[in-house]
Amino acid sequence: MLFGTEEYKERIQRTKERMAQNGIEVLLITDPANMNYLSGYDGWSFYVHQMLLIIDDEEQPIWIGRGQDANGAKVTTWLFHDNIIPYPDDYVQSETKHPMDFVSDILKQIGQDRRAIGIEMDNYYFTAKCCEQLKKGLLNASFIDATSLVNWVRIIKSDKEIQYMKRAAAIVERAMMEGIGLINEGVRECDVAAKIFHTQITGTEEFGGDYPAIMPLLPSGEKTSTPHLTWTDERYKKGETVILELSGCYRRYHSPLARTVNIGKPSIEFQTLSDVVVEGINACLDMIKPGIACEEIEEAWRRTIEKSGIVKESRLGYSMGLNYPPDWGEHTASIRKGDKTILQPNMTFHLIPGIWLDRYGFEVSESFRVTESGCETFASIPRQLFIKEDTLISN
Amino acid sequence: MLFGTEEYKERIQRTKERMAQNGIEVLLITDPANMNYLSGYDGWSFYVHQMLLIIDDEEQPIWIGRGQDANGAKVTTWLFHDNIIPYPDDYVQSETKHPMDFVSDILKQIGQDRRAIGIEMDNYYFTAKCCEQLKKGLLNASFIDATSLVNWVRIIKSDKEIQYMKRAAAIVERAMMEGIGLINEGVRECDVAAKIFHTQITGTEEFGGDYPAIMPLLPSGEKTSTPHLTWTDERYKKGETVILELSGCYRRYHSPLARTVNIGKPSIEFQTLSDVVVEGINACLDMIKPGIACEEIEEAWRRTIEKSGIVKESRLGYSMGLNYPPDWGEHTASIRKGDKTILQPNMTFHLIPGIWLDRYGFEVSESFRVTESGCETFASIPRQLFIKEDTLISN
């Protein structure tokens, strides 16, 4: 287990407080990060339906999942084995049986089928079918949308969580410098990605890395006009720009980071774009402190870059930390216009002011925690456009 | 683009035939593998809501997604740019706006809001909230469950798809042998995982690898009692068993493979278990051919291992090929009791008879395609328990 039982119990307590505020008596948690946060459960089993039940007057959660994953729950959680309930394998990806029917039956058996039930309506792992089957199976229950309820409980990190994110940052620093070092004319994109992966997972001598919730994003050339492409097995060409957005991950905790490399001298307009964005991110990092609202960071960014004529319509960043694929973002606070979340110490964000134009783009980012008086970035790598002057063919 | 426009059009045609059979006039596709299959769309953007619309009397699909991903759709799909419709960024992970409201508005604008609309009810990327919002927004439409409709169109692979899976197999052979070679007493689990990742991504001299839809599964020791744990930064101990379940991936096409390693001489009971499972998988591979039903493979397995007293309750395998996280399985045919899918040439499966007992487990698997007269495995690695006799400390 990654945290002491007391920390898990305290998290459950804070979850129950939010449940009470929302009139929820039983909470069904399907978000794997939320399951992990409250129980310790870890495993690549979220591709089948599984959940954690939190009942208002029970101390321990109940884990329900596929039979073959029950031993995984015994190994990774603080739950009594009696609270680990496996469903038979013929419920898996079947056209005739659905795991939510099993869940409904359990709720009936334990007398929890006439209660106010919270469900994570907009979570990847709670499909439309899950909702439909549960409602069919639990005619006497009422349902309340509990999307992001536990995510909001997660928003302020404990010191141990911050320590894990610092370890993730030590890993991403190495992976980023490895990637920047290798990118050059004639090198295959996949060979750079492979070395980055190697560094992400081998970690340091002291601790190893976990798989990040998002694979390395490595668009090159015109593909830098969009942020979410990965890599190919093509070779980099002279003059191309390459964006790297990667995360270190330690025990499911992330520290993402983005930088941009130019193979050879950049055009004046590209250098100007990168200077503007770097000035903008620096202005943000300078003004971040407890007590301000997320939207104020966006305002500082906008005021700083205004004179350049560059406009960024997409959000500037988001809360993050513990997560599983497909996203390291926490789905709580966003750094954008209208977000009035007030910063507090040990909130953690990925600030990523990417600009994607029609033919090229530029990204530079920092993951940071809010401190007592300002903020501190997790990683420490120069905030600049990296230029590979020496474009010899390497293979 | 990975396939010619003709292949995409032919896939659309087969999809429309299934739509007609199911009374569906407009199909909303959110499964990233289905989106890729019909449009070519590729990118790690499935963590935000996005979809592909197939309209019964329109030749081209319509892509709807986040603004910053629209250039990605232009780069990776065969669609006219007019058919790529971006939504503004304030729809992303917002508590006040939902991307399905945007989708409803589009459907109204193009006069498709009074039709029979197919939705992938049990897909990870179509949440309960997506369904609720769509139904609120489209009061004059009728909705039909289209879960796995396109998945079933995918079940027989084209020759080019088979070629991609063979490339994935060339990658997994290398990654598996790398992993088996490195596992030994005193080696950190994360260092083995890192080398496996490196090989998965760097691929071969001729072609590079893509990220697999499932990260390497590497349980060790007692954790082999469950299949879906990844790795830690602990060091392997003498006598421990390690299971490796990995896939090569080439342009989103997979060839998964599982093998088991014992560090030092295995116990008699463990060697017996592995012999039984190997005998069972061999019996299955010997009898597979077009015309038989999936459940007949399970029957052959059961008859073969019966005498050992070992019972396997979970399914024996599943159709697979093109996919994105969190699963390389296709969610169509399963090799299990009751599955009456008839095998046809170029169907492709992962046959994985894993046995997980209370304190240990064993896995051996093959990915195969059904041929005209039998089956052929994609990879070629001995089907056996690998024993590391030499347990010197290496670091």
PDB file of C-alpha atoms in Angstrom, chain B residues 2-246:
ATOM      1  CA  LEU B   2      -2.723   4.050 -43.557  1.00  0.00           C
ATOM      2  CA  PHE B   3      -5.212   2.612 -46.044  1.00  0.00           C
ATOM      3  CA  GLY B   4      -6.413   3.805 -49.418  1.00  0.00           C
ATOM      4  CA  THR B   5      -9.633   5.811 -49.676  1.00  0.00           C
ATOM      5  CA  GLU B   6     -11.264   2.819 -51.364  1.00  0.00           C
ATOM      6  CA  GLU B   7     -10.704   0.646 -48.292  1.00  0.00           C
ATOM      7  CA  TYR B   8     -12.264   3.296 -46.046  1.00  0.00           C
ATOM      8  CA  LYS B   9     -15.255   3.636 -48.394  1.00  0.00           C
ATOM      9  CA  GLU B  10     -15.763  -0.099 -48.442  1.00  0.00           C
ATOM     10  CA  ARG B  11     -15.727  -0.140 -44.617  1.00  0.00           C
ATOM     11  CA  ILE B  12     -18.335   2.641 -44.570  1.00  0.00           C
ATOM     12  CA  GLN B  13     -20.439   0.628 -46.987  1.00  0.00           C
ATOM     13  CA  ARG B  14     -20.392  -2.429 -44.747  1.00  0.00           C
ATOM     14  CA  THR B  15     -21.220  -0.229 -41.763  1.00  0.00           C
ATOM     15  CA  LYS B  16     -24.209   1.241 -43.578  1.00  0.00           C
ATOM     16  CA  GLU B  17     -25.476  -2.248 -44.355  1.00  0.00           C
ATOM     17  CA  ARG B  18     -25.458  -3.092 -40.646  1.00  0.00           C
ATOM     18  CA  MET B  19     -27.074   0.269 -39.860  1.00  0.00           C
ATOM     19  CA  ALA B  20     -29.897  -0.555 -42.270  1.00  0.00           C
ATOM     20  CA  GLN B  21     -30.336  -4.000 -40.732  1.00  0.00           C
ATOM     21  CA  ASN B  22     -30.712  -2.348 -37.328  1.00  0.00           C
ATOM     22  CA  GLY B  23     -32.977   0.477 -38.467  1.00  0.00           C
ATOM     23  CA  ILE B  24     -30.287   3.096 -37.824  1.00  0.00           C
ATOM     24  CA  GLU B  25     -30.219   6.189 -40.059  1.00  0.00           C
ATOM     25  CA  VAL B  26     -27.482   8.165 -38.314  1.00  0.00           C
ATOM     26  CA  LEU B  27     -24.691   6.490 -36.381  1.00  0.00           C
ATOM     27  CA  LEU B  28     -22.704   8.350 -33.708  1.00  0.00           C
ATOM     28  CA  ILE B  29     -19.330   6.675 -33.231  1.00  0.00           C
ATOM     29  CA  THR B  30     -17.293   7.412 -30.110  1.00  0.00           C
ATOM     30  CA  ASP B  31     -15.088   4.299 -29.905  1.00  0.00           C
ATOM     31  CA  PRO B  32     -11.646   5.608 -31.021  1.00  0.00           C
ATOM     32  CA  ALA B  33     -10.868   2.347 -32.838  1.00  0.00           C
ATOM     33  CA  ASN B  34     -14.124   2.603 -34.779  1.00  0.00           C
ATOM     34  CA  MET B  35     -13.389   6.253 -35.568  1.00  0.00           C
ATOM     35  CA  ASN B  36      -9.954   5.261 -36.837  1.00  0.00           C
ATOM     36  CA  TYR B  37     -11.321   2.310 -38.817  1.00  0.00           C
ATOM     37  CA  LEU B  38     -13.777   4.428 -40.775  1.00  0.00           C
ATOM     38  CA  SER B  39     -11.934   7.732 -41.104  1.00  0.00           C
ATOM     39  CA  GLY B  40      -8.252   7.111 -40.349  1.00  0.00           C
ATOM     40  CA  TYR B  41      -8.470   9.516 -37.407  1.00  0.00           C
ATOM     41  CA  ASP B  42      -5.585   9.030 -35.011  1.00  0.00           C
ATOM     42  CA  GLY B  43      -4.481  11.008 -31.970  1.00  0.00           C
ATOM     43  CA  TRP B  44      -4.490  10.863 -28.175  1.00  0.00           C
ATOM     44  CA  SER B  45      -7.559  13.103 -28.019  1.00  0.00           C
ATOM     45  CA  PHE B  46     -10.123  10.526 -26.842  1.00  0.00           C
ATOM     46  CA  TYR B  47      -9.839  11.915 -23.306  1.00  0.00           C
ATOM     47  CA  VAL B  48     -12.194  14.673 -24.468  1.00  0.00           C
ATOM     48  CA  HIS B  49     -15.533  13.986 -26.118  1.00  0.00           C
ATOM     49  CA  GLN B  50     -15.353  13.541 -29.884  1.00  0.00           C
ATOM     50  CA  MET B  51     -17.196  11.494 -32.457  1.00  0.00           C
ATOM     51  CA  LEU B  52     -17.700  10.479 -36.042  1.00  0.00           C
ATOM     52  CA  LEU B  53     -21.175  10.765 -37.604  1.00  0.00           C
ATOM     53  CA  ILE B  54     -22.190   8.318 -40.290  1.00  0.00           C
ATOM     54  CA  ILE B  55     -25.334   9.423 -42.127  1.00  0.00           C
ATOM     55  CA  ASP B  56     -27.086   6.794 -44.217  1.00  0.00           C
ATOM     56  CA  ASP B  57     -27.258   8.898 -47.388  1.00  0.00           C
ATOM     57  CA  GLU B  58     -24.000  10.832 -47.117  1.00  0.00           C
ATOM     58  CA  GLU B  59     -20.798   9.470 -48.628  1.00  0.00           C
ATOM     59  CA  GLN B  60     -18.393  10.904 -46.064  1.00  0.00           C
ATOM     60  CA  PRO B  61     -18.494  10.790 -42.283  1.00  0.00           C
ATOM     61  CA  ILE B  62     -18.435  14.004 -40.255  1.00  0.00           C
ATOM     62  CA  TRP B  63     -15.804  14.391 -37.525  1.00  0.00           C
ATOM     63  CA  ILE B  64     -16.749  16.477 -34.484  1.00  0.00           C
ATOM     64  CA  GLY B  65     -14.091  17.183 -31.871  1.00  0.00           C
ATOM     65  CA  ARG B  66     -12.180  19.744 -29.879  1.00  0.00           C
ATOM     66  CA  GLY B  67     -10.900  22.780 -31.754  1.00  0.00           C
ATOM     67  CA  GLN B  68      -7.217  22.070 -31.232  1.00  0.00           C
ATOM     68  CA  ASP B  69      -7.655  18.519 -32.585  1.00  0.00           C
ATOM     69  CA  ALA B  70      -9.247  19.597 -35.879  1.00  0.00           C
ATOM     70  CA  ASN B  71      -5.840  19.959 -37.556  1.00  0.00           C
ATOM     71  CA  GLY B  72      -5.106  16.416 -36.387  1.00  0.00           C
ATOM     72  CA  ALA B  73      -8.250  15.277 -38.193  1.00  0.00           C
ATOM     73  CA  LYS B  74      -7.113  17.120 -41.311  1.00  0.00           C
ATOM     74  CA  VAL B  75      -3.717  15.392 -41.202  1.00  0.00           C
ATOM     75  CA  THR B  76      -4.883  11.841 -40.451  1.00  0.00           C
ATOM     76  CA  THR B  77      -8.268  11.346 -42.178  1.00  0.00           C
ATOM     77  CA  TRP B  78      -9.556  11.087 -45.744  1.00  0.00           C
ATOM     78  CA  LEU B  79     -12.370  13.565 -44.993  1.00  0.00           C
ATOM     79  CA  PHE B  80     -13.003  16.855 -46.779  1.00  0.00           C
ATOM     80  CA  HIS B  81     -12.026  19.689 -44.453  1.00  0.00           C
ATOM     81  CA  ASP B  82     -15.642  20.861 -44.496  1.00  0.00           C
ATOM     82  CA  ASN B  83     -16.591  17.630 -42.771  1.00  0.00           C
ATOM     83  CA  ILE B  84     -14.284  18.381 -39.831  1.00  0.00           C
ATOM     84  CA  ILE B  85     -16.240  20.372 -37.270  1.00  0.00           C
ATOM     85  CA  PRO B  86     -14.443  21.705 -34.180  1.00  0.00           C
ATOM     86  CA  TYR B  87     -16.176  22.706 -30.961  1.00  0.00           C
ATOM     87  CA  PRO B  88     -14.964  25.647 -28.852  1.00  0.00           C
ATOM     88  CA  ASP B  89     -12.635  24.932 -25.938  1.00  0.00           C
ATOM     89  CA  ASP B  90     -15.024  26.078 -23.214  1.00  0.00           C
ATOM     90  CA  TYR B  91     -16.964  22.841 -23.776  1.00  0.00           C
ATOM     91  CA  VAL B  92     -13.972  20.860 -22.433  1.00  0.00           C
ATOM     92  CA  GLN B  93     -14.473  19.352 -18.970  1.00  0.00           C
ATOM     93  CA  SER B  94     -16.854  22.110 -18.037  1.00  0.00           C
ATOM     94  CA  GLU B  95     -19.548  21.997 -15.381  1.00  0.00           C
ATOM     95  CA  THR B  96     -21.828  24.276 -17.395  1.00  0.00           C
ATOM     96  CA  LYS B  97     -21.445  23.225 -21.048  1.00  0.00           C
ATOM     97  CA  HIS B  98     -21.325  19.763 -22.581  1.00  0.00           C
ATOM     98  CA  PRO B  99     -19.940  18.773 -25.997  1.00  0.00           C
ATOM     99  CA  MET B 100     -23.079  16.722 -26.693  1.00  0.00           C
ATOM    100  CA  ASP B 101     -25.067  19.984 -26.720  1.00  0.00           C
ATOM    101  CA  PHE B 102     -22.811  21.077 -29.569  1.00  0.00           C
ATOM    102  CA  VAL B 103     -23.415  17.755 -31.324  1.00  0.00           C
ATOM    103  CA  SER B 104     -27.191  18.166 -30.938  1.00  0.00           C
ATOM    104  CA  ASP B 105     -26.976  21.654 -32.436  1.00  0.00           C
ATOM    105  CA  ILE B 106     -25.023  20.347 -35.432  1.00  0.00           C
ATOM    106  CA  LEU B 107     -27.537  17.558 -35.998  1.00  0.00           C
ATOM    107  CA  LYS B 108     -30.340  20.146 -35.975  1.00  0.00           C
ATOM    108  CA  GLN B 109     -28.474  22.429 -38.364  1.00  0.00           C
ATOM    109  CA  ILE B 110     -27.978  19.659 -40.887  1.00  0.00           C
ATOM    110  CA  GLY B 111     -31.540  18.386 -40.510  1.00  0.00           C
ATOM    111  CA  GLN B 112     -30.635  15.065 -38.907  1.00  0.00           C
ATOM    112  CA  ASP B 113     -32.350  15.571 -35.556  1.00  0.00           C
ATOM    113  CA  ARG B 114     -35.570  13.675 -36.318  1.00  0.00           C
ATOM    114  CA  ARG B 115     -33.987  10.419 -37.281  1.00  0.00           C
ATOM    115  CA  ALA B 116     -33.189   6.991 -35.833  1.00  0.00           C
ATOM    116  CA  ILE B 117     -29.838   7.547 -34.174  1.00  0.00           C
ATOM    117  CA  GLY B 118     -27.453   4.746 -33.224  1.00  0.00           C
ATOM    118  CA  ILE B 119     -25.286   5.268 -30.140  1.00  0.00           C
ATOM    119  CA  GLU B 120     -22.510   3.090 -28.702  1.00  0.00           C
ATOM    120  CA  MET B 121     -24.138   2.631 -25.304  1.00  0.00           C
ATOM    121  CA  ASP B 122     -21.414   0.488 -23.709  1.00  0.00           C
ATOM    122  CA  ASN B 123     -18.313   2.235 -25.000  1.00  0.00           C
ATOM    123  CA  TYR B 124     -15.796   3.866 -22.616  1.00  0.00           C
ATOM    124  CA  TYR B 125     -15.969   7.111 -24.519  1.00  0.00           C
ATOM    125  CA  PHE B 126     -19.735   7.448 -24.508  1.00  0.00           C
ATOM    126  CA  THR B 127     -20.521   8.262 -20.901  1.00  0.00           C
ATOM    127  CA  ALA B 128     -23.877   8.209 -19.145  1.00  0.00           C
ATOM    128  CA  LYS B 129     -23.814  12.010 -19.313  1.00  0.00           C
ATOM    129  CA  CYS B 130     -23.262  11.973 -23.094  1.00  0.00           C
ATOM    130  CA  CYS B 131     -26.393   9.885 -23.478  1.00  0.00           C
ATOM    131  CA  GLU B 132     -28.453  12.056 -21.139  1.00  0.00           C
ATOM    132  CA  GLN B 133     -27.424  15.298 -22.812  1.00  0.00           C
ATOM    133  CA  LEU B 134     -28.038  13.982 -26.325  1.00  0.00           C
ATOM    134  CA  LYS B 135     -31.499  12.786 -25.394  1.00  0.00           C
ATOM    135  CA  LYS B 136     -32.267  16.166 -23.823  1.00  0.00           C
ATOM    136  CA  GLY B 137     -31.039  17.958 -26.924  1.00  0.00           C
ATOM    137  CA  LEU B 138     -32.712  15.770 -29.538  1.00  0.00           C
ATOM    138  CA  LEU B 139     -36.306  15.363 -28.420  1.00  0.00           C
ATOM    139  CA  ASN B 140     -37.513  14.347 -31.876  1.00  0.00           C
ATOM    140  CA  ALA B 141     -34.950  11.641 -32.494  1.00  0.00           C
ATOM    141  CA  SER B 142     -35.245   7.970 -31.606  1.00  0.00           C
ATOM    142  CA  PHE B 143     -32.240   6.182 -30.176  1.00  0.00           C
ATOM    143  CA  ILE B 144     -31.008   2.681 -30.886  1.00  0.00           C
ATOM    144  CA  ASP B 145     -28.208   0.861 -29.092  1.00  0.00           C
ATOM    145  CA  ALA B 146     -25.359   0.389 -31.569  1.00  0.00           C
ATOM    146  CA  THR B 147     -22.776  -1.003 -29.136  1.00  0.00           C
ATOM    147  CA  SER B 148     -20.172  -2.986 -31.094  1.00  0.00           C
ATOM    148  CA  LEU B 149     -21.936  -2.455 -34.435  1.00  0.00           C
ATOM    149  CA  VAL B 150     -18.742  -1.230 -36.098  1.00  0.00           C
ATOM    150  CA  ASN B 151     -16.647  -3.635 -33.997  1.00  0.00           C
ATOM    151  CA  TRP B 152     -18.429  -6.493 -35.772  1.00  0.00           C
ATOM    152  CA  VAL B 153     -17.658  -4.872 -39.143  1.00  0.00           C
ATOM    153  CA  ARG B 154     -13.995  -5.009 -38.083  1.00  0.00           C
ATOM    154  CA  ILE B 155     -13.907  -8.708 -37.227  1.00  0.00           C
ATOM    155  CA  ILE B 156     -12.559  -9.989 -40.573  1.00  0.00           C
ATOM    156  CA  LYS B 157      -9.273  -8.295 -41.392  1.00  0.00           C
ATOM    157  CA  SER B 158      -8.095  -7.224 -44.820  1.00  0.00           C
ATOM    158  CA  ASP B 159      -4.743  -8.435 -46.102  1.00  0.00           C
ATOM    159  CA  LYS B 160      -3.201  -5.109 -45.241  1.00  0.00           C
ATOM    160  CA  GLU B 161      -4.523  -5.303 -41.692  1.00  0.00           C
ATOM    161  CA  ILE B 162      -3.038  -8.798 -41.389  1.00  0.00           C
ATOM    162  CA  GLN B 163       0.263  -7.422 -42.628  1.00  0.00           C
ATOM    163  CA  TYR B 164       0.165  -4.765 -39.893  1.00  0.00           C
ATOM    164  CA  MET B 165      -0.553  -7.437 -37.279  1.00  0.00           C
ATOM    165  CA  LYS B 166       2.394  -9.465 -38.538  1.00  0.00           C
ATOM    166  CA  ARG B 167       4.580  -6.441 -38.046  1.00  0.00           C
ATOM    167  CA  ALA B 168       3.182  -6.071 -34.527  1.00  0.00           C
ATOM    168  CA  ALA B 169       4.117  -9.724 -33.986  1.00  0.00           C
ATOM    169  CA  ALA B 170       7.694  -9.161 -35.143  1.00  0.00           C
ATOM    170  CA  ILE B 171       7.853  -6.443 -32.480  1.00  0.00           C
ATOM    171  CA  VAL B 172       6.317  -8.489 -29.668  1.00  0.00           C
ATOM    172  CA  GLU B 173       8.671 -11.406 -30.360  1.00  0.00           C
ATOM    173  CA  ARG B 174      11.602  -9.095 -29.764  1.00  0.00           C
ATOM    174  CA  ALA B 175      10.060  -7.454 -26.704  1.00  0.00           C
ATOM    175  CA  MET B 176       9.151 -10.817 -25.164  1.00  0.00           C
ATOM    176  CA  MET B 177      12.603 -12.323 -25.680  1.00  0.00           C
ATOM    177  CA  GLU B 178      14.180  -9.140 -24.297  1.00  0.00           C
ATOM    178  CA  GLY B 179      11.993  -9.395 -21.180  1.00  0.00           C
ATOM    179  CA  ILE B 180      12.554 -13.108 -20.655  1.00  0.00           C
ATOM    180  CA  GLY B 181      16.285 -12.616 -21.140  1.00  0.00           C
ATOM    181  CA  LEU B 182      16.522  -9.867 -18.529  1.00  0.00           C
ATOM    182  CA  ILE B 183      14.337 -11.235 -15.740  1.00  0.00           C
ATOM    183  CA  ASN B 184      16.553 -12.579 -13.000  1.00  0.00           C
ATOM    184  CA  GLU B 185      17.226 -12.432  -9.282  1.00  0.00           C
ATOM    185  CA  GLY B 186      18.250  -8.931  -8.200  1.00  0.00           C
ATOM    186  CA  VAL B 187      17.037  -7.131 -11.329  1.00  0.00           C
ATOM    187  CA  ARG B 188      14.488  -4.329 -10.781  1.00  0.00           C
ATOM    188  CA  GLU B 189      11.068  -4.957 -12.295  1.00  0.00           C
ATOM    189  CA  CYS B 190      10.979  -1.420 -13.732  1.00  0.00           C
ATOM    190  CA  ASP B 191      14.275  -1.972 -15.566  1.00  0.00           C
ATOM    191  CA  VAL B 192      12.823  -4.994 -17.342  1.00  0.00           C
ATOM    192  CA  ALA B 193       9.640  -3.056 -18.145  1.00  0.00           C
ATOM    193  CA  ALA B 194      11.736  -0.152 -19.500  1.00  0.00           C
ATOM    194  CA  LYS B 195      13.634  -2.409 -21.915  1.00  0.00           C
ATOM    195  CA  ILE B 196      10.387  -4.025 -23.035  1.00  0.00           C
ATOM    196  CA  PHE B 197       8.892  -0.586 -23.746  1.00  0.00           C
ATOM    197  CA  HIS B 198      12.004   0.452 -25.616  1.00  0.00           C
ATOM    198  CA  THR B 199      11.744  -2.579 -27.875  1.00  0.00           C
ATOM    199  CA  GLN B 200       7.985  -2.139 -28.354  1.00  0.00           C
ATOM    200  CA  ILE B 201       8.473   1.418 -29.610  1.00  0.00           C
ATOM    201  CA  THR B 202      11.745   1.266 -31.502  1.00  0.00           C
ATOM    202  CA  GLY B 203      10.449  -1.813 -33.346  1.00  0.00           C
ATOM    203  CA  THR B 204      12.724  -3.094 -36.089  1.00  0.00           C
ATOM    204  CA  GLU B 205      15.136  -1.442 -38.504  1.00  0.00           C
ATOM    205  CA  GLU B 206      12.442  -1.573 -41.143  1.00  0.00           C
ATOM    206  CA  PHE B 207       9.490  -0.199 -39.137  1.00  0.00           C
ATOM    207  CA  GLY B 208       8.844   1.366 -35.742  1.00  0.00           C
ATOM    208  CA  GLY B 209       6.301   0.465 -33.092  1.00  0.00           C
ATOM    209  CA  ASP B 210       3.253   2.266 -31.783  1.00  0.00           C
ATOM    210  CA  TYR B 211       2.064   2.371 -28.125  1.00  0.00           C
ATOM    211  CA  PRO B 212       0.039  -0.735 -27.242  1.00  0.00           C
ATOM    212  CA  ALA B 213      -3.512  -0.329 -25.924  1.00  0.00           C
ATOM    213  CA  ILE B 214      -2.492  -2.121 -22.712  1.00  0.00           C
ATOM    214  CA  MET B 215       0.786  -1.481 -20.916  1.00  0.00           C
ATOM    215  CA  PRO B 216       3.065  -4.471 -20.213  1.00  0.00           C
ATOM    216  CA  LEU B 217       1.495  -6.645 -17.511  1.00  0.00           C
ATOM    217  CA  LEU B 218       4.296  -8.030 -15.354  1.00  0.00           C
ATOM    218  CA  PRO B 219       3.048  -9.545 -12.092  1.00  0.00           C
ATOM    219  CA  SER B 220       5.659 -11.416 -10.041  1.00  0.00           C
ATOM    220  CA  GLY B 221       5.643 -13.745  -7.053  1.00  0.00           C
ATOM    221  CA  GLU B 222       2.280 -13.979  -5.310  1.00  0.00           C
ATOM    222  CA  LYS B 223       0.989 -11.217  -7.578  1.00  0.00           C
ATOM    223  CA  THR B 224       0.854 -13.785 -10.396  1.00  0.00           C
ATOM    224  CA  SER B 225      -2.390 -14.887  -8.704  1.00  0.00           C
ATOM    225  CA  THR B 226      -4.034 -12.076 -10.694  1.00  0.00           C
ATOM    226  CA  PRO B 227      -3.386 -11.048 -14.313  1.00  0.00           C
ATOM    227  CA  HIS B 228      -3.609  -7.235 -14.458  1.00  0.00           C
ATOM    228  CA  LEU B 229      -0.833  -5.853 -12.274  1.00  0.00           C
ATOM    229  CA  THR B 230       1.981  -3.987 -13.980  1.00  0.00           C
ATOM    230  CA  TRP B 231       5.427  -3.619 -12.294  1.00  0.00           C
ATOM    231  CA  THR B 232       7.103  -2.023  -9.275  1.00  0.00           C
ATOM    232  CA  ASP B 233      10.673  -0.925  -8.612  1.00  0.00           C
ATOM    233  CA  GLU B 234      11.332  -3.955  -6.400  1.00  0.00           C
ATOM    234  CA  ARG B 235      14.005  -6.495  -7.315  1.00  0.00           C
ATOM    235  CA  TYR B 236      13.107  -9.998  -8.443  1.00  0.00           C
ATOM    236  CA  LYS B 237      13.809 -12.737  -5.912  1.00  0.00           C
ATOM    237  CA  LYS B 238      15.116 -16.245  -6.379  1.00  0.00           C
ATOM    238  CA  GLY B 239      12.314 -18.748  -6.915  1.00  0.00           C
ATOM    239  CA  GLU B 240       9.793 -16.143  -8.055  1.00  0.00           C
ATOM    240  CA  THR B 241       7.510 -16.614 -11.019  1.00  0.00           C
ATOM    241  CA  VAL B 242       6.987 -13.702 -13.427  1.00  0.00           C
ATOM    242  CA  ILE B 243       4.189 -13.468 -15.990  1.00  0.00           C
ATOM    243  CA  LEU B 244       4.694 -11.271 -19.072  1.00  0.00           C
ATOM    244  CA  GLU B 245       1.668 -10.252 -21.107  1.00  0.00           C
ATOM    245  CA  LEU B 246       2.613  -7.735 -23.801  1.00  0.00           C
TER     246      LEU B 246
END
